PDB file of C-alpha atoms in Angstrom:
ATOM      1  CA  MET A   1      19.853  19.244  -3.081  1.00  0.00           C
ATOM      2  CA  PRO A   2      19.373  20.824  -6.516  1.00  0.00           C
ATOM      3  CA  ALA A   3      19.375  24.594  -6.740  1.00  0.00           C
ATOM      4  CA  LEU A   4      16.010  26.274  -6.402  1.00  0.00           C
ATOM      5  CA  THR A   5      14.617  27.982  -9.457  1.00  0.00           C
ATOM      6  CA  PRO A   6      11.504  30.016 -10.108  1.00  0.00           C
ATOM      7  CA  ASP A   7      10.232  27.044 -12.136  1.00  0.00           C
ATOM      8  CA  ALA A   8      10.592  24.729  -9.144  1.00  0.00           C
ATOM      9  CA  ILE A   9       8.532  27.114  -7.023  1.00  0.00           C
ATOM     10  CA  ARG A  10       5.946  27.416  -9.813  1.00  0.00           C
ATOM     11  CA  THR A  11       5.656  23.630  -9.798  1.00  0.00           C
ATOM     12  CA  ALA A  12       4.817  23.753  -6.101  1.00  0.00           C
ATOM     13  CA  THR A  13       2.176  26.428  -6.637  1.00  0.00           C
ATOM     14  CA  GLU A  14       0.740  24.452  -9.560  1.00  0.00           C
ATOM     15  CA  THR A  15       0.401  21.457  -7.239  1.00  0.00           C
ATOM     16  CA  LEU A  16      -1.530  23.633  -4.792  1.00  0.00           C
ATOM     17  CA  SER A  17      -3.725  24.801  -7.638  1.00  0.00           C
ATOM     18  CA  ARG A  18      -4.436  21.169  -8.588  1.00  0.00           C
ATOM     19  CA  LEU A  19      -5.337  20.444  -4.972  1.00  0.00           C
ATOM     20  CA  THR A  20      -7.757  23.369  -4.968  1.00  0.00           C
ATOM     21  CA  ASP A  21      -9.386  22.120  -8.159  1.00  0.00           C
ATOM     22  CA  TYR A  22      -9.669  18.634  -6.654  1.00  0.00           C
ATOM     23  CA  LEU A  23     -11.277  20.005  -3.484  1.00  0.00           C
ATOM     24  CA  ARG A  24     -13.794  21.989  -5.560  1.00  0.00           C
ATOM     25  CA  ASP A  25     -15.069  18.705  -7.017  1.00  0.00           C
ATOM     26  CA  SER A  26     -16.515  17.625  -3.637  1.00  0.00           C
ATOM     27  CA  PRO A  27     -14.196  14.710  -2.844  1.00  0.00           C
ATOM     28  CA  ASP A  28     -14.632  12.311   0.037  1.00  0.00           C
ATOM     29  CA  PRO A  29     -13.990  14.345   3.214  1.00  0.00           C
ATOM     30  CA  GLN A  30     -11.505  11.844   4.612  1.00  0.00           C
ATOM     31  CA  GLN A  31      -9.476  11.915   1.397  1.00  0.00           C
ATOM     32  CA  ALA A  32      -9.638  15.700   1.290  1.00  0.00           C
ATOM     33  CA  LEU A  33      -8.478  15.980   4.899  1.00  0.00           C
ATOM     34  CA  ALA A  34      -5.623  13.555   4.229  1.00  0.00           C
ATOM     35  CA  LEU A  35      -4.455  15.610   1.251  1.00  0.00           C
ATOM     36  CA  VAL A  36      -4.596  18.919   3.105  1.00  0.00           C
ATOM     37  CA  GLU A  37      -3.027  17.584   6.306  1.00  0.00           C
ATOM     38  CA  PRO A  38       0.622  17.995   5.219  1.00  0.00           C
ATOM     39  CA  LEU A  39      -0.085  21.597   4.234  1.00  0.00           C
ATOM     40  CA  LEU A  40      -1.285  22.418   7.725  1.00  0.00           C
ATOM     41  CA  ASP A  41       1.190  20.424   9.777  1.00  0.00           C
ATOM     42  CA  GLU A  42       1.873  22.246  13.026  1.00  0.00           C
ATOM     43  CA  TYR A  43       5.633  22.316  12.513  1.00  0.00           C
ATOM     44  CA  THR A  44       6.290  21.962   8.792  1.00  0.00           C
ATOM     45  CA  GLY A  45       3.061  23.098   7.162  1.00  0.00           C
ATOM     46  CA  LEU A  46       2.563  25.874   4.676  1.00  0.00           C
ATOM     47  CA  PRO A  47       1.822  28.667   7.198  1.00  0.00           C
ATOM     48  CA  VAL A  48       5.044  27.936   9.076  1.00  0.00           C
ATOM     49  CA  GLN A  49       7.128  27.523   5.915  1.00  0.00           C
ATOM     50  CA  LEU A  50       5.728  30.657   4.289  1.00  0.00           C
ATOM     51  CA  ALA A  51       6.313  32.662   7.461  1.00  0.00           C
ATOM     52  CA  ASP A  52       9.899  31.430   7.623  1.00  0.00           C
ATOM     53  CA  ALA A  53      10.448  32.222   3.937  1.00  0.00           C
ATOM     54  CA  LEU A  54       9.054  35.745   4.349  1.00  0.00           C
ATOM     55  CA  ARG A  55      11.281  36.402   7.369  1.00  0.00           C
ATOM     56  CA  ALA A  56      14.312  35.052   5.511  1.00  0.00           C
ATOM     57  CA  LEU A  57      13.486  37.231   2.500  1.00  0.00           C
ATOM     58  CA  ALA A  58      13.160  40.292   4.734  1.00  0.00           C
ATOM     59  CA  ARG A  59      16.525  39.546   6.307  1.00  0.00           C
ATOM     60  CA  ALA A  60      18.207  38.882   2.932  1.00  0.00           C
ATOM     61  CA  VAL A  61      16.912  42.144   1.477  1.00  0.00           C
ATOM     62  CA  GLN A  62      17.681  44.194   4.561  1.00  0.00           C
ATOM     63  CA  GLU A  63      21.208  42.851   4.991  1.00  0.00           C
ATOM     64  CA  HIS A  64      22.216  43.057   1.324  1.00  0.00           C
ATOM     65  CA  PRO A  65      24.704  45.876   0.729  1.00  0.00           C
ATOM     66  CA  ASP A  66      22.873  47.059  -2.411  1.00  0.00           C
ATOM     67  CA  THR A  67      19.579  47.610  -0.591  1.00  0.00           C
ATOM     68  CA  PRO A  68      18.951  51.329  -0.178  1.00  0.00           C
ATOM     69  CA  ARG A  69      19.017  52.500   3.423  1.00  0.00           C
ATOM     70  CA  SER A  70      15.788  54.448   3.419  1.00  0.00           C
ATOM     71  CA  LEU A  71      12.483  54.737   5.201  1.00  0.00           C
ATOM     72  CA  GLU A  72      10.752  53.191   2.178  1.00  0.00           C
ATOM     73  CA  ALA A  73      12.996  50.109   2.254  1.00  0.00           C
ATOM     74  CA  ASP A  74      12.500  49.768   6.014  1.00  0.00           C
ATOM     75  CA  LEU A  75       8.719  49.948   5.601  1.00  0.00           C
ATOM     76  CA  LEU A  76       8.729  47.300   2.880  1.00  0.00           C
ATOM     77  CA  VAL A  77      10.853  44.970   5.006  1.00  0.00           C
ATOM     78  CA  MET A  78       8.471  45.602   7.909  1.00  0.00           C
ATOM     79  CA  GLU A  79       5.541  44.610   5.669  1.00  0.00           C
ATOM     80  CA  LEU A  80       7.260  41.305   4.927  1.00  0.00           C
ATOM     81  CA  ARG A  81       7.821  40.688   8.621  1.00  0.00           C
ATOM     82  CA  THR A  82       4.219  41.587   9.457  1.00  0.00           C
ATOM     83  CA  ALA A  83       2.975  39.182   6.801  1.00  0.00           C
ATOM     84  CA  ALA A  84       5.269  36.522   8.275  1.00  0.00           C
ATOM     85  CA  TRP A  85       3.695  36.953  11.710  1.00  0.00           C
ATOM     86  CA  GLU A  86       0.212  36.757  10.207  1.00  0.00           C
ATOM     87  CA  GLN A  87       1.105  33.529   8.435  1.00  0.00           C
ATOM     88  CA  ALA A  88       2.730  32.055  11.526  1.00  0.00           C
ATOM     89  CA  ASP A  89      -0.488  32.695  13.448  1.00  0.00           C
ATOM     90  CA  GLN A  90      -2.218  30.252  11.103  1.00  0.00           C
ATOM     91  CA  HIS A  91      -0.106  27.325  12.354  1.00  0.00           C
ATOM     92  CA  THR A  92      -3.030  26.255  14.545  1.00  0.00           C
ATOM     93  CA  LEU A  93      -5.142  25.298  11.532  1.00  0.00           C
ATOM     94  CA  HIS A  94      -4.025  21.711  12.047  1.00  0.00           C
ATOM     95  CA  TYR A  95      -6.399  21.645  15.032  1.00  0.00           C
ATOM     96  CA  VAL A  96      -9.257  22.491  12.676  1.00  0.00           C
ATOM     97  CA  LEU A  97      -8.407  19.377  10.652  1.00  0.00           C
ATOM     98  CA  ASP A  98      -8.445  17.281  13.829  1.00  0.00           C
ATOM     99  CA  ASP A  99     -11.857  18.704  14.763  1.00  0.00           C
ATOM    100  CA  LEU A 100     -13.246  18.153  11.253  1.00  0.00           C
ATOM    101  CA  ARG A 101     -11.979  14.573  11.269  1.00  0.00           C
ATOM    102  CA  ALA A 102     -13.647  13.943  14.648  1.00  0.00           C
ATOM    103  CA  LEU A 103     -16.878  15.597  13.502  1.00  0.00           C
ATOM    104  CA  HIS A 104     -16.957  13.489  10.357  1.00  0.00           C
ATOM    105  CA  ALA A 105     -16.223  10.323  12.334  1.00  0.00           C
ATOM    106  CA  SER A 106     -19.061  11.014  14.772  1.00  0.00           C
ATOM    107  CA  ALA A 107     -21.497  11.718  11.921  1.00  0.00           C
ATOM    108  CA  CYS A 108     -20.293   8.650  10.044  1.00  0.00           C
ATOM    109  CA  GLY A 109     -21.600   6.078  12.437  1.00  0.00           C
ATOM    110  CA  THR A 110     -20.074   2.961  10.924  1.00  0.00           C
ATOM    111  CA  GLU A 111     -17.393   2.193   8.340  1.00  0.00           C
ATOM    112  CA  ALA A 112     -20.039   0.555   6.160  1.00  0.00           C
ATOM    113  CA  GLU A 113     -21.848   3.879   5.871  1.00  0.00           C
ATOM    114  CA  CYS A 114     -18.917   6.124   4.956  1.00  0.00           C
ATOM    115  CA  GLY A 115     -15.743   4.099   4.756  1.00  0.00           C
ATOM    116  CA  PRO A 116     -12.908   4.046   7.255  1.00  0.00           C
ATOM    117  CA  CYS A 117     -12.810   6.989   9.615  1.00  0.00           C
ATOM    118  CA  ARG A 118      -9.763   7.905  11.621  1.00  0.00           C
TER     119      ARG A 118
END
């Protein structure tokens, strides 16, 4: 795997920005749900990955020998860990996608009216 760089991470955030722009243009709901689904996967989605990254960052900073051992540093690390828990709590958003898909399918009626529904 190639080394991570700030540019590689920026590319990922730019992709999310493009997705947001796409969703603002009122796309077909089924297409929109399909595009967002990987972001909200229960096990590998963005909330889980971001929570893991924040926890790993907190650990890396806290365990590094050059990090000052102070109340301020401890509080900042605690903020990262708190944010990680808040993100992890969002892992259930994949259920919202399931419910939206079902709601759309029930409102659809037939494939002729709105295309294939899952």
